[in-house]
Coordinates of C-alpha atoms and ligand atoms in Angstrom, one line a residue:
X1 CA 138.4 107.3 87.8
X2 CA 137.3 103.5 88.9
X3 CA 136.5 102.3 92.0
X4 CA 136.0 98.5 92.2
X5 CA 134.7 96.6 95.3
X6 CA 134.0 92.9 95.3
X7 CA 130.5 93.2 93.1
X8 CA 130.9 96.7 91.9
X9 CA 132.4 99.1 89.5
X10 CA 132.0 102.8 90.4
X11 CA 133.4 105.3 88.2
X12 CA 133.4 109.2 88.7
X13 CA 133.0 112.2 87.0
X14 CA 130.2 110.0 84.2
X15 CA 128.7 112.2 81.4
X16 CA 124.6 111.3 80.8
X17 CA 124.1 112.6 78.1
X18 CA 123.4 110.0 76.1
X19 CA 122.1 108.3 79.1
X20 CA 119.0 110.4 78.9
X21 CA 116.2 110.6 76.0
X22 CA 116.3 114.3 76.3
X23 CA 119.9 114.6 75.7
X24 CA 120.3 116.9 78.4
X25 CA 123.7 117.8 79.3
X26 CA 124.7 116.3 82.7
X27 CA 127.5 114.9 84.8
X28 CA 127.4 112.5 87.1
X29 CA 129.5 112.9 90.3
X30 CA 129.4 108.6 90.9
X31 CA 128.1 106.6 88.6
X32 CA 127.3 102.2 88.6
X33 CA 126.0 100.6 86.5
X34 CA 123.5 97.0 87.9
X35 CA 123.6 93.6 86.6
X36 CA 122.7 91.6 89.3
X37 CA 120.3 91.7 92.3
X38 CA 123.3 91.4 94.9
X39 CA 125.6 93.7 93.0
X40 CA 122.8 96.8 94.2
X41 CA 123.6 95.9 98.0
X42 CA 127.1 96.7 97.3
X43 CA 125.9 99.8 95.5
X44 CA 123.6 100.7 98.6
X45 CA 126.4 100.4 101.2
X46 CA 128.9 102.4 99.0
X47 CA 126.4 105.3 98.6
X48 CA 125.7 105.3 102.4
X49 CA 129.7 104.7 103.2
X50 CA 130.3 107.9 101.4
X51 CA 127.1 110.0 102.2
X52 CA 126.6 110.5 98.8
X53 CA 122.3 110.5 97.6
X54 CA 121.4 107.7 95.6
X55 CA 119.4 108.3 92.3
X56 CA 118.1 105.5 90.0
X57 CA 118.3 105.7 86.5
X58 CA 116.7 103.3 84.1
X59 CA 116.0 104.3 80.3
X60 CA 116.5 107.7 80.9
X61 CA 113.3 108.6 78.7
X62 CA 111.3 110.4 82.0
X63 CA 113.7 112.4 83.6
X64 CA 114.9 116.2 83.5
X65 CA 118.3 116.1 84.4
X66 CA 120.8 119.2 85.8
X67 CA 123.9 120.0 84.9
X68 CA 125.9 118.4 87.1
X69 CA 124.5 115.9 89.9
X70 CA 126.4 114.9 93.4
X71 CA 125.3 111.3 94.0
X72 CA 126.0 108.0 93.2
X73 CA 123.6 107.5 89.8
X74 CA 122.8 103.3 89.9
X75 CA 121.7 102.8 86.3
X76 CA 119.7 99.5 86.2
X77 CA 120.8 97.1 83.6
X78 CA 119.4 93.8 84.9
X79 CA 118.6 91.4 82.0
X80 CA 116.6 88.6 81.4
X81 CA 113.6 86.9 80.4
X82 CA 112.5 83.6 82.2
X83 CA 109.3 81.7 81.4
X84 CA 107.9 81.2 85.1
X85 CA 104.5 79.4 84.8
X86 CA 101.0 79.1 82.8
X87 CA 97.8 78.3 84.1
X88 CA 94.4 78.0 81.7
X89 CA 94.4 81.2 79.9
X90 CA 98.0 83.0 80.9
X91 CA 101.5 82.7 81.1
X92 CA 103.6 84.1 83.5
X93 CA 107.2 85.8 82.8
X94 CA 110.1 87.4 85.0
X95 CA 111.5 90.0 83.0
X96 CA 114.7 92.4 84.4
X97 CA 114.3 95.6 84.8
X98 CA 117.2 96.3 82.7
X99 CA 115.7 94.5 79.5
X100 CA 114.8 97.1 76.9
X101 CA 111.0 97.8 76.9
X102 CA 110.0 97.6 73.7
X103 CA 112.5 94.3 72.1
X104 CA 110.7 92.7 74.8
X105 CA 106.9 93.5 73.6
X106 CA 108.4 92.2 70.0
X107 CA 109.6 89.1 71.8
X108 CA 106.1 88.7 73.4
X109 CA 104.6 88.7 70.3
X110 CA 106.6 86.6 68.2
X111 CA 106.4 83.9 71.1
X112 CA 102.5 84.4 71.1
X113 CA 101.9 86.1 74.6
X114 CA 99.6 88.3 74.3
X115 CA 98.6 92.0 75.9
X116 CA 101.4 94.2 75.5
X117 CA 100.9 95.1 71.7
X118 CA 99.7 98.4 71.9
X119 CA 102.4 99.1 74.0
X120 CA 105.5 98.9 71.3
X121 CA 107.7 101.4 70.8
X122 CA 107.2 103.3 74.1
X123 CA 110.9 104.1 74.8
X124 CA 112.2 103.0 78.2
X125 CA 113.3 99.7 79.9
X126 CA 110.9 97.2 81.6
X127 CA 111.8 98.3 85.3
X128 CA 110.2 101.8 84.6
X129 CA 106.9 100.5 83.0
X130 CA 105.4 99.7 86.1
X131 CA 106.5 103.2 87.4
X132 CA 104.3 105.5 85.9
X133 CA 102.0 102.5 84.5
X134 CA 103.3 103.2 81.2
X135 CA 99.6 103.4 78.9
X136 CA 98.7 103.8 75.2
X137 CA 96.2 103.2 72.5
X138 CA 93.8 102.1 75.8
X139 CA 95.9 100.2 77.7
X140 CA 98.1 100.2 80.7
X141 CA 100.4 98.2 81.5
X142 CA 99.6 97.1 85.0
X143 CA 96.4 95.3 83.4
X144 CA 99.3 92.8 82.7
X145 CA 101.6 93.1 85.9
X146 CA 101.2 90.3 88.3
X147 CA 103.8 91.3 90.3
X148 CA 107.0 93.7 90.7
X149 CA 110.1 92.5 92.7
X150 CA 112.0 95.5 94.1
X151 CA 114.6 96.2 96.9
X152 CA 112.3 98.6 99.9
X153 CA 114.4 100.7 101.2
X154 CA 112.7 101.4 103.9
X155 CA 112.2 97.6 105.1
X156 CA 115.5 97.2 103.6
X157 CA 114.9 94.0 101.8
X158 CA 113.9 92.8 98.8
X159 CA 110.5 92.2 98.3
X160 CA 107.7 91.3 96.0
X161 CA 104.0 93.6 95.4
X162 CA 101.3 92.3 94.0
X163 CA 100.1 94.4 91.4
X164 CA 96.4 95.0 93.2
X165 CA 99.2 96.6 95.8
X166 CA 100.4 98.7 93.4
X167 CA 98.0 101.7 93.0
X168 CA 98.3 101.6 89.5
X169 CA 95.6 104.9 87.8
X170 CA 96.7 106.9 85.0
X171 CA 100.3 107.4 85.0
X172 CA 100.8 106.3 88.5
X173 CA 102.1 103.9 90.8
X174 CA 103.4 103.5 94.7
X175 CA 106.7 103.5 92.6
X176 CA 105.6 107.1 91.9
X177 CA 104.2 108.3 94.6
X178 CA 107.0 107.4 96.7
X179 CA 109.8 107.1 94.7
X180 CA 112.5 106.8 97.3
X181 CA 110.9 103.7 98.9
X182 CA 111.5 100.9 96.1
X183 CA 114.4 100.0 93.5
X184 CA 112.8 97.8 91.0
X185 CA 114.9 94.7 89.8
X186 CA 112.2 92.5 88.1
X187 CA 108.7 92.7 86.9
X188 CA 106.3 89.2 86.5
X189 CA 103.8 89.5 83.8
X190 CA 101.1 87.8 83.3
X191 CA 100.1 87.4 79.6
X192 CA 96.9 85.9 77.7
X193 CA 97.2 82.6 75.4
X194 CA 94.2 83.7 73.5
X195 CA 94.8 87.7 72.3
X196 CA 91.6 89.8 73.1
X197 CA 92.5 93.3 71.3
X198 CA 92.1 96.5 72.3
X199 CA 91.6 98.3 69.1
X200 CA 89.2 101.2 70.1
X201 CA 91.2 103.8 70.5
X202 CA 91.5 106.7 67.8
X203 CA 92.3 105.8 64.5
X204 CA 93.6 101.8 65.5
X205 CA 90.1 100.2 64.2
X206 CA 90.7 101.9 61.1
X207 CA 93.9 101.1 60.3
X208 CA 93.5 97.8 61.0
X209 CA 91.7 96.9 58.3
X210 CA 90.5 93.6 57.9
X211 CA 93.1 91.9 59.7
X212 CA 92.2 91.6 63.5
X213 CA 95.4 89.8 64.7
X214 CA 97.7 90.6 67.4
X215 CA 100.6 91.3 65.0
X216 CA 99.0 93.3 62.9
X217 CA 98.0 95.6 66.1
X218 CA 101.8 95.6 67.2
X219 CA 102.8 96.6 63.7
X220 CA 99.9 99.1 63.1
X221 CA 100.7 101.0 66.8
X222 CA 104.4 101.2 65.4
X223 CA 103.4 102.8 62.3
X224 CA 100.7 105.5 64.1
X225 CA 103.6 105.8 66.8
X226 CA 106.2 106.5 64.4
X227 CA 103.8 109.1 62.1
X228 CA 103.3 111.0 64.7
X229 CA 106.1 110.6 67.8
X230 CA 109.6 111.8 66.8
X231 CA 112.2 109.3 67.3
X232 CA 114.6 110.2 70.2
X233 CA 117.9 110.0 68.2
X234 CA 116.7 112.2 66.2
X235 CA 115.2 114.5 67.8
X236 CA 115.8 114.1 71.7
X237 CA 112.4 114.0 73.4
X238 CA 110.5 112.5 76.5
X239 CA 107.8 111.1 75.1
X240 CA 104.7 113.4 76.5
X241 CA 105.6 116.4 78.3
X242 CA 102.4 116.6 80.0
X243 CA 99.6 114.7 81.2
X244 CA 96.2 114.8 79.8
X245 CA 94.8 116.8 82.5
X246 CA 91.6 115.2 84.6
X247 CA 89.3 118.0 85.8
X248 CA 86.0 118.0 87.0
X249 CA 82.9 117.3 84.6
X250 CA 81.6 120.8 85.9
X251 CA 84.7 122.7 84.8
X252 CA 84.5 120.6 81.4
X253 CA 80.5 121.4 80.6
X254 CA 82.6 125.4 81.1
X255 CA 85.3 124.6 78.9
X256 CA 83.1 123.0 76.4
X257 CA 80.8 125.8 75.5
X258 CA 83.8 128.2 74.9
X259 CA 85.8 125.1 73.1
X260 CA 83.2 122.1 72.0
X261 CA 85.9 120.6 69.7
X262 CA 88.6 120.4 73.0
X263 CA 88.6 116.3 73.1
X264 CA 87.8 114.5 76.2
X265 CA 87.7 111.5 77.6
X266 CA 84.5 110.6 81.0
X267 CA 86.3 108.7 83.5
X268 CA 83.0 108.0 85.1
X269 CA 83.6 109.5 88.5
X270 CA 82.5 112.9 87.9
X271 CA 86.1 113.7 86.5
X272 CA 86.7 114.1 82.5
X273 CA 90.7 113.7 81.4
X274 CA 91.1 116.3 78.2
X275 CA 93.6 115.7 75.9
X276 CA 96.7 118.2 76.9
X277 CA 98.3 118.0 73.2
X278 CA 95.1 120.0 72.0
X279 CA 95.2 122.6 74.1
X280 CA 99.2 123.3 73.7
X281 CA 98.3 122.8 69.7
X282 CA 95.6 125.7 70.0
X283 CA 97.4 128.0 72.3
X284 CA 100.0 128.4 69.4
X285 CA 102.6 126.2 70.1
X286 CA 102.7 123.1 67.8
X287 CA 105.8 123.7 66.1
X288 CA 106.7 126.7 68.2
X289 CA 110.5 126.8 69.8
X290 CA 111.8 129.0 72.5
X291 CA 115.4 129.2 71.6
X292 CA 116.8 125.5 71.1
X293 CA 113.5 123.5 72.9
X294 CA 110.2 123.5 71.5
X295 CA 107.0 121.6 70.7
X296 CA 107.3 119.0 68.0
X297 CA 105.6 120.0 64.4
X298 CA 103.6 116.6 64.3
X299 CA 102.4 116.1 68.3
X300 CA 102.6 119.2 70.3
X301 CA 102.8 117.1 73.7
X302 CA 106.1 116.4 72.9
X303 CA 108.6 118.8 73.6
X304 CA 111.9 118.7 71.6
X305 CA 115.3 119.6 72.4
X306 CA 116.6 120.4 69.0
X307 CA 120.1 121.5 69.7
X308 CA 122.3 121.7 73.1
X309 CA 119.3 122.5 75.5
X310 CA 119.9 122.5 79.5
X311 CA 117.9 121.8 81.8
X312 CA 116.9 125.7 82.2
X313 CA 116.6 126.3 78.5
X314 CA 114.2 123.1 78.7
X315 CA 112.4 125.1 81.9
X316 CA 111.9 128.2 80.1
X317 CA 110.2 126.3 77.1
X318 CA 107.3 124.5 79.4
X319 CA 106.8 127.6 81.4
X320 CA 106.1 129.4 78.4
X321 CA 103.7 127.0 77.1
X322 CA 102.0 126.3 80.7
X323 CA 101.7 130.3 80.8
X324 CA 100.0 130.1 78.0
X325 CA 97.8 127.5 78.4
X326 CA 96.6 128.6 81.8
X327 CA 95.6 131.8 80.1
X328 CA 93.4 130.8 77.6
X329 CA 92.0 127.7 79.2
X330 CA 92.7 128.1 83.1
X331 CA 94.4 124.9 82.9
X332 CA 97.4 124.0 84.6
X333 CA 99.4 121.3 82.6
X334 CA 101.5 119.0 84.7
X335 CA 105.4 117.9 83.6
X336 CA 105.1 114.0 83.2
X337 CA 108.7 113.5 83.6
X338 CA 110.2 113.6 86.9
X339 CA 112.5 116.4 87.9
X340 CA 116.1 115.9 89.7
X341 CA 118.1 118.3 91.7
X342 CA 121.7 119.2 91.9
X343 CA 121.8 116.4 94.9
X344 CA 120.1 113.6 93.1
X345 CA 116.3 114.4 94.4
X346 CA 113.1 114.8 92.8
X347 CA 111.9 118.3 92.9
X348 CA 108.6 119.4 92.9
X349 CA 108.0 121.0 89.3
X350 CA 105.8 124.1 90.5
X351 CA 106.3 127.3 89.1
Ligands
LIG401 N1 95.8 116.7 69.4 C1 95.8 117.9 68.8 N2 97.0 118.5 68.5 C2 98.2 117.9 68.8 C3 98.2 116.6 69.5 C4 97.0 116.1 69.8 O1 94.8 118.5 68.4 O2 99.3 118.4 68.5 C5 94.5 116.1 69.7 C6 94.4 114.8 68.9 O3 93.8 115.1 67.6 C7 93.4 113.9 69.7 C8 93.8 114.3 71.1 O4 94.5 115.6 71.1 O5 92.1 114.3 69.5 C9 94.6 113.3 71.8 O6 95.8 113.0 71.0 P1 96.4 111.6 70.8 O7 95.4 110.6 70.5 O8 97.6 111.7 69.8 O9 97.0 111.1 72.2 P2 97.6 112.0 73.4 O10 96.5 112.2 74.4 O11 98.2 113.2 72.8 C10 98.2 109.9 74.8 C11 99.4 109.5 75.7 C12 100.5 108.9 74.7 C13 100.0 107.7 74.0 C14 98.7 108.2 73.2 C15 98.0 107.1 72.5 C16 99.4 110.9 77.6 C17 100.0 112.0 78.3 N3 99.9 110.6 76.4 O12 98.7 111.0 74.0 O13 101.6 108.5 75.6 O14 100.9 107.2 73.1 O15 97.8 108.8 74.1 O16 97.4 106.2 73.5 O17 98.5 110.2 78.2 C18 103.7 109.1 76.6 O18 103.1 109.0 77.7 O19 104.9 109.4 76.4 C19 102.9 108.9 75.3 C20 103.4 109.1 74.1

């Protein structure tokens, strides 16, 4: 069934399954889907008119999604890419949030705005980047984030926060942290003229070669990206399933002299991040399944669902592998995606 208002188009009874990078099996109770800014008013007062939750759903790569979900789902789908200013040594763009993350780091780059290269092929749309301040291959994208533009909820209005407003760490945000507050419609970059790359990280120097241009970063973080990272249509994933955990230097200099090869990372504040995908790899599961979800062959932080997974088939998997990683390095892994209820609200992920 349809519903149409003035601005809007809600239909009932939507499947999300291919909605969501997982490819978790899941049913929408109201669905709408955002072009416009003023369109999401409409949406707002609809929800409210009919008590019904709201949930937001972007890309669909982050998410863990129930069977069947009684709320009115507003998938973002605002395009666009407008060229806003420059000053001496950046330009400025307003990008929707609906515009697909990754075409737009290509379009960056072939328009020669530069910064976002080691970001390709991160799945998602633009609106979400700023979210959990997407990062790879050293850098995050609020280092490039002069502003997002977002209806607050709670002020209801729309409004614009400086990125120094932000809070953006390591896979974190305001838009995180209090995720019922803001709807993101727009993010502004700011990108360089002149590229300055970021090709420390890992194996990027290396494959690099002699050629130290922007485009041959992009195209070089494609190809490690797609050696190791399975490709969501293939095999439905959400990117990392866990963070690299950030524990105290103390607990590390413990960890290290039973493990010295565990890789880590100072943040030089007395807290050392450890890489998450070793310690899954080493407590057996690289490759492992539990029924139809498991740990992908080439990257154990990803977790796979290889056939018709649910939500509690997916549940069972990371358990398992938490369990197991809490026993033989009393570390407790954290989900990165975010977890949804039956009524469209973030759950806690604990045990
Ligand atoms: N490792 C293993 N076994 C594995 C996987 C990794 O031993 O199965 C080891 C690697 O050899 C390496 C270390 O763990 O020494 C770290 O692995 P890698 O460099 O591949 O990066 P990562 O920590 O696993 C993070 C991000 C990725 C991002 C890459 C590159 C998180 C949670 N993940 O992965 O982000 O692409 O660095 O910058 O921070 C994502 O968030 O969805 C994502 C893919």
């Amino acid at each position: 069934m349809s519903i149409k208002t003035s601005m809007i188009d809600v239909q009932t009874n939507v499947e999300l399954k291919s909605l969501n990078t997982l490819s978790l099996n899941s049913v929408a109770s109201h669905y709408v889907q955002i072009d416009h800014k003023d369109a999401l008013l409409d949406a707002l007062s609809y929800a409210s008119d009919n008590k019904l939750n709201v949930m937001i759903l972007s890309g669909g790569s982050n998410m863990l999604l129930p069977e069947s979900i009684n709320a009115l789902v507003v998938h973002m789908n605002i395009q666009g890419i407008e060229y806003v200013a420059e000053d001496e040594s950046t330009h400025t763009l307003r990008v929707g949030a609906g515009q697909s993350w990754h075409d737009f780091v290509l379009w960056t780059t072939a328009h020669q705005f530069y910064g976002l290269q080691n970001l390709a092929l991160i799945p998602g749309l633009v609106g979400a980047s700023p979210v959990q301040n997407i990062g790879a291959y050293g850098v995050e994208v609020g280092e490039f984030i002069r502003l997002v533009e977002a209806y607050d909820r709670k002020e209801k209005c729309f409004s614009q926060i400086l990125a120094a407003d932000c809070k953006f760490a390591y896979r974190d945000s305001i838009f995180k942290q209090d995720p019922t507050r803001y709807i993101i419609t727009h993010v502004m970059f700011k990108l360089l003229k002149q590229p300055e790359l970021k090709i420390n990280y890992g194996d990027l120097r290396a494959a690099m070669g002699n050629e130290l241009t922007a485009e041959n970063l992009e195209k070089q973080v494609i190809q490690i990206r797609q050696s190791k990272l399975p490709d969501p249509k293939q095999y439905p994933n959400a990117g990392s399933f866990f963070k690299n955990p950030i524990i105290q230097a103390a607990a590390y200099e413990k960890l290290s002299i039973q493990f010295p090869s565990l890789p880590h990372y100072d943040q030089g504040n007395g807290t050392v991040k450890i890489a998450a995908g070793w310690l899954i790899d080493q407590a057996g599961w690289k490759g492992n399944r539990l029924g139809q979800v498991g740990m992908f062959e080439k990257q154990a932080l990803v977790l796979v669902n290889y056939a018709q997974a649910n939500l509690n088939d997916v549940q069972a998997t990371y358990r398992a592998v938490q369990q197991d990683v809490v026993q033989k390095f009393s570390v407790l892994l954290e989900p990165e995606p975010v977890l949804f209820n039956s009524a469209g609200l973030i759950q806690s992920h604990s045990i």
